[in-house]
XYZ file of C-alpha atoms in Angstrom:
692
model
C 135.815 -42.659 272.360
C 136.922 -44.817 269.423
C 134.885 -48.071 269.246
C 136.675 -51.272 268.417
C 136.424 -52.626 264.965
C 133.959 -55.408 265.912
C 131.214 -54.372 268.386
C 129.118 -57.485 267.792
C 129.500 -61.135 267.215
C 127.569 -62.382 264.217
C 124.650 -64.385 265.336
C 125.204 -67.344 262.986
C 128.874 -67.480 263.963
C 127.848 -67.183 267.691
C 125.392 -70.052 267.180
C 128.211 -72.215 265.888
C 130.241 -71.376 268.964
C 127.298 -72.473 271.013
C 126.978 -75.738 269.209
C 130.819 -76.141 269.765
C 130.025 -76.031 273.563
C 127.637 -78.952 273.042
C 130.345 -80.805 271.238
C 132.656 -80.100 274.168
C 130.303 -82.063 276.319
C 130.888 -85.180 274.141
C 134.564 -84.882 274.798
C 134.312 -84.103 278.566
C 135.435 -86.913 280.803
C 133.087 -85.581 283.602
C 130.174 -86.779 281.405
C 129.303 -90.482 281.393
C 130.424 -92.303 278.318
C 126.989 -93.174 276.833
C 125.780 -89.561 277.539
C 128.781 -88.251 275.607
C 127.539 -90.107 272.627
C 124.102 -88.586 273.142
C 125.679 -85.147 273.196
C 127.292 -85.859 269.851
C 123.718 -86.626 268.666
C 122.433 -83.312 270.071
C 125.348 -81.470 268.261
C 124.367 -83.123 264.964
C 120.594 -82.554 265.388
C 121.351 -78.835 266.366
C 123.397 -78.527 263.048
C 120.481 -79.951 260.938
C 118.089 -77.500 262.321
C 120.624 -74.603 261.884
C 120.907 -75.392 258.238
C 117.209 -75.684 257.766
C 116.607 -72.330 259.307
C 119.440 -69.965 259.764
C 121.611 -71.006 256.806
C 118.475 -71.120 254.591
C 117.549 -67.523 255.667
C 121.007 -66.197 254.777
C 120.939 -68.207 251.391
C 117.565 -66.556 250.658
C 119.318 -63.136 250.969
C 121.987 -64.246 248.463
C 119.512 -65.606 246.150
C 117.580 -62.343 246.171
C 120.729 -60.554 245.088
C 121.081 -58.559 248.256
C 124.157 -58.063 250.521
C 122.408 -58.394 253.873
C 125.007 -56.281 255.729
C 122.431 -54.332 257.630
C 120.797 -57.354 259.224
C 123.888 -59.646 259.473
C 126.100 -57.434 261.637
C 128.318 -56.036 258.886
C 129.195 -59.105 256.836
C 127.656 -59.768 253.394
C 125.548 -62.763 253.184
C 127.775 -64.512 250.580
C 130.883 -64.090 252.723
C 128.944 -65.407 255.708
C 127.782 -68.578 253.909
C 131.425 -69.316 253.052
C 132.476 -68.733 256.681
C 129.645 -70.907 257.948
C 130.669 -73.780 255.648
C 134.344 -73.461 256.722
C 133.320 -73.534 260.424
C 131.104 -76.498 259.902
C 133.654 -78.522 258.115
C 136.111 -77.917 261.030
C 133.438 -78.880 263.590
C 132.411 -82.012 261.676
C 136.153 -83.125 261.562
C 136.351 -82.450 265.278
C 133.181 -84.421 266.030
C 134.614 -87.299 263.964
C 137.682 -87.455 266.055
C 135.695 -87.276 269.312
C 133.413 -90.182 268.054
C 136.522 -92.297 267.405
C 137.798 -91.578 270.887
C 134.471 -92.461 272.462
C 134.316 -95.740 270.551
C 137.913 -96.533 271.879
C 136.632 -95.971 275.381
C 133.535 -97.985 274.846
C 135.886 -100.858 273.889
C 137.518 -100.647 277.255
C 133.957 -101.130 278.749
C 133.597 -104.241 276.413
C 131.116 -102.387 274.186
C 132.138 -102.738 270.564
C 130.625 -100.897 267.519
C 131.532 -103.110 264.576
C 130.972 -102.711 260.846
C 130.320 -105.173 258.102
C 133.878 -106.305 257.763
C 134.091 -107.438 261.406
C 131.182 -109.722 261.644
C 132.006 -113.301 262.711
C 130.304 -116.445 261.657
C 127.777 -116.505 264.476
C 126.981 -112.820 264.117
C 126.666 -113.217 260.371
C 123.609 -115.564 260.876
C 121.900 -113.165 263.269
C 122.591 -110.105 260.910
C 121.270 -111.845 257.757
C 118.067 -112.987 259.646
C 117.681 -109.434 261.132
C 118.039 -107.861 257.633
C 115.463 -110.135 256.048
C 112.913 -109.791 258.942
C 113.300 -106.061 259.926
C 115.381 -104.134 257.483
C 114.790 -105.350 253.907
C 110.885 -104.869 254.029
C 111.405 -101.226 254.878
C 114.027 -100.327 252.334
C 113.342 -98.115 249.291
C 115.898 -98.789 246.510
C 115.966 -96.692 243.319
C 118.296 -97.441 240.221
C 119.254 -93.943 239.000
C 120.944 -94.432 235.557
C 118.000 -94.311 233.255
C 115.590 -92.257 235.384
C 114.225 -89.128 233.467
C 113.907 -87.231 236.843
C 116.151 -87.496 239.916
C 114.024 -88.693 243.003
C 113.048 -86.067 245.495
C 115.329 -86.700 248.525
C 113.734 -86.333 251.862
C 115.041 -83.623 254.253
C 117.927 -84.945 256.469
C 117.015 -88.522 255.749
C 119.990 -90.920 255.349
C 120.596 -92.519 251.976
C 123.244 -94.891 250.806
C 124.586 -93.975 247.345
C 125.415 -97.311 245.700
C 127.954 -97.706 242.910
C 128.135 -101.000 241.030
C 130.836 -101.757 238.374
C 129.344 -104.575 236.268
C 131.440 -107.505 234.983
C 132.625 -107.307 231.418
C 130.000 -109.783 230.095
C 127.183 -108.081 232.004
C 128.090 -104.645 230.842
C 127.723 -105.803 227.194
C 123.884 -106.034 227.904
C 122.531 -102.922 226.221
C 120.129 -102.290 229.017
C 123.007 -101.676 231.524
C 125.628 -99.052 231.624
C 129.041 -100.381 232.940
C 128.656 -98.320 236.110
C 125.275 -98.441 237.733
C 124.206 -95.993 240.413
C 121.478 -96.564 243.081
C 120.100 -95.036 246.142
C 118.866 -96.823 249.199
C 116.749 -94.775 251.605
C 117.122 -95.791 255.313
C 113.676 -95.083 256.821
C 113.725 -93.104 260.057
C 111.424 -95.774 261.723
C 114.274 -98.262 261.566
C 116.464 -98.456 264.690
C 119.772 -97.036 263.768
C 121.585 -99.296 266.187
C 121.297 -103.025 265.967
C 122.263 -104.898 269.205
C 123.894 -108.189 268.446
C 123.881 -111.163 270.820
C 126.306 -110.895 273.766
C 129.328 -113.063 273.501
C 131.556 -113.784 276.615
C 130.392 -110.660 278.365
C 131.009 -108.463 275.293
C 128.321 -106.250 273.965
C 128.409 -105.672 270.079
C 126.450 -102.947 268.280
C 126.124 -102.522 264.532
C 124.809 -99.464 262.601
C 121.852 -100.495 260.351
C 123.833 -98.855 257.515
C 126.485 -101.574 258.026
C 123.792 -104.301 258.183
C 122.615 -103.065 254.711
C 126.253 -102.975 253.370
C 126.700 -106.582 254.780
C 123.617 -107.843 252.951
C 124.032 -105.856 249.735
C 124.129 -108.945 247.572
C 120.593 -109.776 248.639
C 119.404 -106.425 247.360
C 121.097 -106.376 244.005
C 120.720 -110.062 242.965
C 119.795 -109.113 239.452
C 123.129 -107.426 238.766
C 126.229 -109.368 237.974
C 128.735 -106.937 239.428
C 132.476 -107.093 239.848
C 132.626 -104.482 242.566
C 130.048 -102.678 244.765
C 130.298 -99.812 247.318
C 127.872 -97.790 249.337
C 128.511 -94.346 250.774
C 126.237 -92.231 252.827
C 124.794 -88.808 251.675
C 122.034 -86.630 253.007
C 120.581 -83.231 252.134
C 119.054 -80.503 254.318
C 116.176 -78.430 252.988
C 114.989 -74.886 253.673
C 112.490 -75.214 256.552
C 111.211 -71.605 256.580
C 107.437 -71.501 256.124
C 106.072 -69.593 253.031
C 102.497 -68.937 253.980
C 100.129 -67.998 251.066
C 97.677 -65.090 251.004
C 94.597 -67.164 249.742
C 91.828 -65.667 251.732
C 89.667 -68.707 251.046
C 91.827 -70.996 253.136
C 91.666 -71.340 256.890
C 94.815 -70.603 258.785
C 95.116 -74.306 259.739
C 95.056 -75.135 256.071
C 97.676 -72.564 255.103
C 100.046 -73.845 257.755
C 99.389 -77.457 256.720
C 100.170 -76.727 253.045
C 103.295 -74.760 254.134
C 104.524 -77.589 256.276
C 103.878 -79.975 253.242
C 105.881 -77.710 250.953
C 109.034 -78.342 253.121
C 109.304 -81.786 251.510
C 110.201 -80.181 248.147
C 111.838 -76.884 249.353
C 115.281 -75.940 248.108
C 118.258 -77.804 249.425
C 120.737 -75.775 251.495
C 123.294 -78.467 252.541
C 124.707 -81.616 250.921
C 126.833 -83.885 253.121
C 128.663 -86.852 251.722
C 131.107 -89.526 252.877
C 134.551 -88.045 251.827
C 135.651 -91.590 250.644
C 132.988 -91.638 247.956
C 134.305 -92.077 244.395
C 134.628 -88.829 242.635
C 132.501 -90.093 239.622
C 129.721 -90.866 241.894
C 129.947 -87.513 243.606
C 129.992 -85.759 240.323
C 126.999 -87.810 239.107
C 124.893 -87.008 242.205
C 125.795 -83.171 242.363
C 124.853 -82.859 238.746
C 121.541 -84.833 239.071
C 120.643 -82.937 242.296
C 121.341 -79.501 240.918
C 123.601 -78.629 243.911
C 124.320 -74.840 243.630
C 127.375 -72.706 244.443
C 125.564 -71.216 247.479
C 124.606 -74.596 248.873
C 126.910 -75.827 251.724
C 128.801 -78.910 250.436
C 130.367 -80.762 253.297
C 132.586 -83.800 253.125
C 131.815 -85.907 256.214
C 132.688 -89.334 257.720
C 131.240 -92.758 257.011
C 128.095 -92.075 258.940
C 125.775 -89.056 258.822
C 122.616 -88.389 260.890
C 124.602 -88.604 264.032
C 121.484 -87.132 265.729
C 120.535 -90.775 266.014
C 123.160 -91.163 268.769
C 120.686 -89.412 270.984
C 118.960 -92.854 271.055
C 122.088 -94.896 271.519
C 121.085 -98.102 273.464
C 121.808 -98.113 277.107
C 122.632 -101.824 277.286
C 121.588 -101.787 280.915
C 124.785 -99.809 281.808
C 123.558 -97.336 284.368
C 127.122 -96.673 285.292
C 127.632 -95.116 281.847
C 124.704 -92.835 282.114
C 123.609 -89.866 284.198
C 121.961 -90.926 287.320
C 118.253 -90.008 287.129
C 117.119 -87.416 289.753
C 113.823 -87.625 291.580
C 112.059 -84.315 291.264
C 111.635 -82.697 294.582
C 108.572 -81.255 296.154
C 108.442 -77.545 296.924
C 108.713 -76.676 300.637
C 105.228 -76.119 302.243
C 103.543 -76.450 298.761
C 101.543 -79.707 299.053
C 100.590 -81.789 296.064
C 97.998 -83.775 298.140
C 96.115 -80.483 299.083
C 94.250 -77.938 297.148
C 96.765 -76.208 294.863
C 94.398 -73.184 294.312
C 93.747 -72.947 298.099
C 97.536 -72.743 298.793
C 98.159 -70.206 296.014
C 95.392 -67.959 297.524
C 97.601 -67.508 300.480
C 101.039 -66.824 298.862
C 103.007 -67.138 295.752
C 105.050 -70.297 294.967
C 107.579 -71.077 292.344
C 108.805 -74.353 290.936
C 112.120 -74.890 289.141
C 111.933 -77.931 286.890
C 113.331 -80.519 286.554
C 114.736 -80.078 290.039
C 111.308 -79.743 291.297
C 108.123 -81.669 290.390
C 106.137 -80.759 287.230
C 103.107 -82.356 288.950
C 102.210 -79.029 290.449
C 101.202 -77.666 286.973
C 99.280 -80.807 286.181
C 97.407 -80.907 289.526
C 96.659 -77.156 289.240
C 94.980 -77.836 285.882
C 93.181 -81.053 286.987
C 91.842 -79.245 290.100
C 90.564 -76.346 288.010
C 88.874 -78.907 285.593
C 86.982 -80.512 288.373
C 86.272 -77.629 290.779
C 82.536 -76.723 290.375
C 83.296 -73.039 291.322
C 85.806 -72.558 288.455
C 84.101 -70.719 285.668
C 86.776 -70.297 282.973
C 90.367 -71.400 282.066
C 92.633 -69.695 279.534
C 96.076 -71.130 278.448
C 98.641 -70.449 275.824
C 100.124 -73.416 273.920
C 103.413 -73.357 272.009
C 104.733 -76.862 272.360
C 102.860 -79.767 273.988
C 104.022 -83.343 274.870
C 103.049 -86.005 272.404
C 100.609 -87.538 274.919
C 99.969 -84.332 276.860
C 98.473 -84.335 280.405
C 98.027 -80.652 280.009
C 95.796 -81.148 276.972
C 93.899 -83.945 278.825
C 93.194 -81.602 281.695
C 91.860 -78.890 279.340
C 89.592 -81.325 277.599
C 88.432 -82.653 281.000
C 87.521 -78.996 282.012
C 85.530 -78.483 278.842
C 83.619 -81.752 279.429
C 82.812 -80.418 282.962
C 81.162 -77.328 281.461
C 84.048 -74.859 281.989
C 84.595 -72.091 279.471
C 88.055 -73.104 278.087
C 90.019 -70.984 275.788
C 93.305 -72.066 274.312
C 95.551 -69.795 272.232
C 97.562 -72.343 270.109
C 100.592 -71.264 268.097
C 100.432 -73.080 264.801
C 103.760 -71.739 263.624
C 105.920 -73.258 266.485
C 108.882 -74.314 264.464
C 108.954 -78.135 263.729
C 105.918 -78.584 266.002
C 103.408 -77.334 263.467
C 101.926 -80.614 262.662
C 101.646 -81.701 266.321
C 99.877 -78.424 267.133
C 97.559 -78.710 264.101
C 96.541 -82.252 265.511
C 95.831 -80.796 268.918
C 93.954 -77.843 267.531
C 91.525 -80.269 265.657
C 91.237 -82.327 268.978
C 90.536 -79.225 271.058
C 87.864 -78.043 268.552
C 86.083 -81.337 268.574
C 86.002 -81.215 272.468
C 84.335 -77.760 272.382
C 87.476 -75.715 273.496
C 87.485 -72.276 272.078
C 90.677 -71.736 270.034
C 92.480 -68.637 269.232
C 95.147 -68.861 266.407
C 97.092 -65.797 267.117
C 97.700 -62.449 265.371
C 98.860 -61.871 261.871
C 102.542 -61.002 261.758
C 103.115 -62.079 265.451
C 104.042 -65.505 267.000
C 102.603 -66.047 270.406
C 105.396 -67.336 272.487
C 104.130 -66.378 276.044
C 103.497 -69.083 278.565
C 100.579 -68.184 280.768
C 97.560 -69.652 282.332
C 94.510 -67.805 283.842
C 91.682 -69.300 285.965
C 88.556 -67.545 287.240
C 86.707 -68.971 290.189
C 83.419 -67.897 291.743
C 83.847 -67.403 295.466
C 81.911 -65.923 298.344
C 83.101 -62.373 297.829
C 83.079 -62.503 293.988
C 85.428 -63.646 291.261
C 88.801 -64.767 292.322
C 91.702 -65.228 289.903
C 94.499 -67.762 289.938
C 97.229 -68.627 287.441
C 100.816 -69.330 286.498
C 103.407 -67.661 284.363
C 106.487 -69.744 283.068
C 109.676 -69.293 281.262
C 109.084 -72.622 279.424
C 106.508 -74.594 277.473
C 103.708 -76.414 279.191
C 105.135 -79.685 278.290
C 105.736 -82.423 280.796
C 108.157 -84.299 278.640
C 110.620 -81.415 278.058
C 110.228 -80.395 281.724
C 112.299 -83.373 282.482
C 115.292 -82.034 280.621
C 114.738 -78.228 280.321
C 115.308 -75.983 283.313
C 112.524 -73.486 283.714
C 110.746 -71.428 286.336
C 106.991 -71.378 286.761
C 105.388 -68.883 289.181
C 102.015 -69.814 290.741
C 100.101 -66.698 291.855
C 96.759 -65.314 292.871
C 97.993 -61.716 292.708
C 94.964 -59.912 291.295
C 96.823 -57.051 289.550
C 99.039 -59.612 287.704
C 96.215 -61.869 286.698
C 94.000 -59.119 285.441
C 96.804 -58.190 283.125
C 97.269 -61.761 282.071
C 93.605 -61.691 281.002
C 94.302 -58.467 279.138
C 96.879 -60.402 277.122
C 94.175 -62.868 276.100
C 91.866 -59.959 275.288
C 94.665 -58.576 272.921
C 94.546 -61.951 271.078
C 90.887 -61.258 270.333
C 91.179 -57.554 269.628
C 94.795 -56.949 268.478
C 94.209 -53.360 267.381
C 93.512 -52.345 270.987
C 96.781 -51.853 272.813
C 96.332 -52.408 276.530
C 98.318 -50.653 279.363
C 100.160 -52.678 281.944
C 101.341 -51.765 285.413
C 102.913 -55.172 286.346
C 103.547 -57.267 283.312
C 106.186 -56.528 280.573
C 104.531 -57.428 277.252
C 105.893 -57.695 273.860
C 105.586 -56.452 271.221
C 104.622 -53.032 272.519
C 106.416 -52.532 275.851
C 109.258 -54.997 276.438
C 112.115 -52.937 274.884
C 111.052 -49.639 276.383
C 110.478 -51.146 279.952
C 113.949 -52.846 279.977
C 115.577 -49.632 278.666
C 114.026 -47.670 281.607
C 115.234 -50.288 284.078
C 118.747 -50.112 282.661
C 118.534 -46.308 282.643
C 117.655 -46.518 286.376
C 120.932 -48.463 287.017
C 122.847 -45.989 284.948
C 121.447 -43.101 286.971
C 122.372 -44.946 290.259
C 125.905 -45.589 289.113
C 126.471 -42.013 288.067
C 125.679 -40.868 291.596
C 127.716 -43.586 293.306
C 124.809 -45.842 294.411
C 125.008 -49.663 294.039
C 124.194 -50.429 290.417
C 124.153 -53.825 288.819
C 122.321 -56.084 286.314
C 122.184 -59.959 286.314
C 120.484 -61.595 283.360
C 120.022 -65.218 282.467
C 118.762 -65.940 278.847
C 118.877 -68.394 276.106
C 120.006 -66.039 273.433
C 121.005 -62.333 273.023
C 120.906 -61.020 269.536
C 119.266 -57.623 269.711
C 122.042 -55.061 268.712
C 119.947 -52.280 270.198
C 119.871 -54.032 273.686
C 123.627 -54.867 273.266
C 124.291 -51.128 272.720
C 122.201 -50.311 275.853
C 124.296 -52.676 277.996
C 127.468 -51.121 276.485
C 126.101 -47.817 277.645
C 125.476 -49.044 281.107
C 128.910 -50.637 281.278
C 130.523 -47.303 280.365
C 128.505 -45.665 283.200
C 129.858 -48.118 285.589
C 126.997 -50.525 286.145
C 128.275 -54.105 286.897
C 126.680 -56.632 284.597
C 126.649 -60.395 284.695
C 125.178 -62.414 281.849
C 124.515 -66.110 281.757
C 123.622 -66.932 278.108
C 123.313 -70.521 276.960
C 123.275 -69.984 273.336
C 123.854 -67.128 270.944
C 125.464 -63.991 272.365
C 126.228 -61.021 269.967
C 127.735 -58.940 272.833
C 131.455 -58.944 273.382
C 132.233 -58.497 277.074
C 135.391 -57.175 278.707
C 136.467 -54.728 276.059
C 138.090 -51.521 277.439
C 136.021 -48.469 276.686
C 133.026 -50.447 275.609
C 132.168 -53.444 277.873
C 134.839 -53.599 280.637
C 132.093 -53.858 283.295
C 130.460 -56.783 281.533
C 131.150 -60.437 282.312
C 129.272 -63.259 280.428
C 129.340 -66.997 280.715
C 127.449 -69.936 279.211
C 126.415 -73.066 281.243
C 126.025 -76.354 279.100
C 125.449 -79.526 281.056
C 123.146 -82.499 281.652
C 119.910 -80.330 281.451
C 119.101 -77.701 278.761
C 119.318 -74.188 280.497
C 116.068 -72.490 279.408
C 114.965 -69.873 282.003
C 114.854 -66.012 281.295
C 115.489 -64.148 284.512
C 116.186 -60.383 284.788
C 117.528 -58.859 288.028
C 118.085 -55.002 288.407
C 119.911 -53.788 291.506
C 117.520 -50.872 292.197
C 119.827 -49.463 294.908
C 119.997 -52.844 296.609
C 116.262 -53.531 296.540
C 116.348 -55.798 293.477
C 113.574 -55.683 290.880
C 113.284 -59.317 289.459
C 111.374 -60.469 286.524
C 110.872 -63.958 284.874
C 109.953 -64.022 281.197
C 109.213 -66.115 278.027
C 111.408 -63.628 276.057
C 115.062 -63.623 275.216
C 116.595 -60.254 273.953
C 116.214 -61.179 270.387
C 114.678 -58.891 267.859
C 112.011 -61.375 267.158
C 111.043 -61.658 270.921
C 111.020 -57.985 271.411
C 109.183 -56.762 268.257
C 107.505 -59.693 266.459
C 106.145 -61.995 269.217
C 103.685 -61.906 272.075
C 105.844 -62.394 275.205
C 105.095 -61.775 278.827
C 107.601 -60.831 281.579
C 106.289 -61.118 285.213
C 107.602 -59.294 288.245
C 108.367 -61.308 291.349
C 106.939 -59.821 294.414
C 107.085 -62.624 296.966
C 110.250 -62.276 299.163
C 110.977 -66.024 299.345
C 110.591 -66.523 295.548
C 112.896 -63.443 295.078
C 115.570 -65.011 297.236
C 115.356 -68.367 295.444
C 115.907 -66.602 292.033
C 118.870 -64.638 293.475
C 120.414 -67.797 295.027
C 119.983 -69.970 291.989
C 121.361 -67.278 289.767
C 124.467 -67.044 291.941
C 124.834 -70.822 291.908
C 124.826 -70.679 287.994
C 127.163 -67.786 287.956
C 129.770 -69.640 290.129
C 129.838 -72.731 288.020
C 133.535 -73.385 287.327
C 133.066 -76.916 285.923
C 130.406 -76.324 283.196
C 130.648 -72.655 282.903
C 132.336 -71.258 279.711
C 133.487 -67.684 279.534
C 132.575 -65.409 276.634
C 135.541 -63.269 275.408
C 136.779 -61.560 272.269
C 138.791 -64.813 271.705
C 135.572 -66.829 271.088
C 137.447 -70.017 272.400
C 134.694 -71.349 274.771
C 137.332 -71.546 277.534
C 136.036 -73.094 280.822
C 135.751 -70.763 283.707
C 138.845 -71.115 285.932
C 138.644 -68.900 289.115
C 140.666 -70.944 291.526
C 137.526 -71.401 293.755
C 136.232 -74.699 295.110
C 134.742 -76.671 292.176
C 131.028 -76.133 291.697
C 128.746 -77.719 289.130
C 125.624 -75.560 289.107
C 123.084 -78.081 287.960
C 124.048 -80.495 290.730
C 124.323 -77.680 293.233
C 120.851 -76.339 292.467
C 119.349 -79.746 293.195
C 121.247 -79.934 296.474
C 120.123 -76.371 297.266
C 116.369 -77.290 296.941
C 117.014 -80.640 298.762
C 118.657 -78.737 301.664
C 115.617 -76.282 301.828
C 113.316 -79.274 302.501
C 115.550 -80.406 305.368
C 115.663 -77.016 306.985
């Protein structure tokens, strides 16, 4: 069989396809108007992180003089950088048009976003007063002309590049060049949106950038200029951590210094207002040492559109998503003993549709129960004011033996986790900082309780972080269990953190980095064997990302054998479905909607007796080979059925489902079936269960 020219989608390009799906949400009339603006902010924030990490990684390959073809799916790193920049310029232009459309629609709702040229007399008084009280004290303004060294611009901070042309008589002053350049840093702590007083039922909003432009004369009073202009610029810096090998430093100190180094790391993207004067642009690029391999992107008047995530609601509930009330779980009572109920059977919660209070109550009960001897928990990302952390500290104060494995290298949460690590240590909690060369990404909790017939184990395993804030917007499964075999193996995972050279064996759990790939390969092989003898054979998988070429090849093999495969992949997907002779038995969709789809679920037909697992791991090389991850089997019949049902609901989404194909066009699923929006349907599914 001759394979097609392209067997895989490059992961960086696939990520850009994903972010385009986010951008689609900002153009979708099914999404409330203010929420559409917020999706525009998410799109921009995603792009910032992409350049900090993925673009920066590819740029490092180029800077090292390597091609990178073996790790980039066939493209050279230099060609890929050019392709990324081209794609991003197109997406930025598209986002600008969408923003203009949203602003036009906001105007029909009597919400007006105005700039410095549209301010009336009444508003002018308010704006000048606001500038003097709130804005001007926070501004950092630097005159650039005579500086020996260009200032170090902060990563993704917004700056106004100011150009002043002095009047003839002023320019004769030897201390001034005719054209003066300056930078105004807009601090992140300033609200980006300034709500002006309502007038005749009309709402007016002004960007703080335009407040500054309106009041420019109050900043540069010492210059006698004939003309002045201000255009926004920003840079994005490489955010990969370079951890030194100084044995005298603690791991916390090493991570802290690496995070600090980000402030001066190499720039990888420079975005500027395309209406900026060319002499200003040349001046800035020269002073900032912008290189050929940096992504230079002309943009609109405003950057840092991520700030639209915080666009003011103005009390307009009709222009926002209706908040859902998290449901309780049928027959799982929050006002009773959580441990006592788990002792009788397994329960599962699916947040945010169901209440995260089950997790918090479990930990609070364990913290207070005199019979609980020890608690062990993994931490990847915690909420800013974490109830999970509070419960663990409470447990330590009550004399429990509390062990926390905290991942200090959780990207962009390093500082928060360092802060929690210091707090935990002060409270007497035993900390484990992980294993050299491996991130700990698993989400597990283990509790041991002294009971009449000996030690009894309880715990929970999740697909998502133990974070009550993100649990309101990320969809994730959490299994509560007292299954002794599973929990003994969870405890083995904690033993591995302490003694990493000892590799444990597991009967129930699927654990990275030693077993995940092999176990999933065996499960796929079982489906292939069933297909070849005419038995029912299918695989259904829901993940965030799919980038492991080896696992892609394994699914291609299964497809050729006749195994029917359904994939729901929210983000990056390197597999190309529906290609004759390679993947004709594979279908794949992505669901992007109100909540961020985050679960990892793996369903194998097993001759119509499905084997089902939830996991912390996507099928990415890093999750399979370079992280500690845990996949957990589902044994309880009711929980199994819930996972099968909710997978089918997601699969049948023909409002927010997009189809993966070799066209890479993010086309919406159109199957001529009754319209179904899976996230709303899942909530209704659980609501109905409570009524039955």
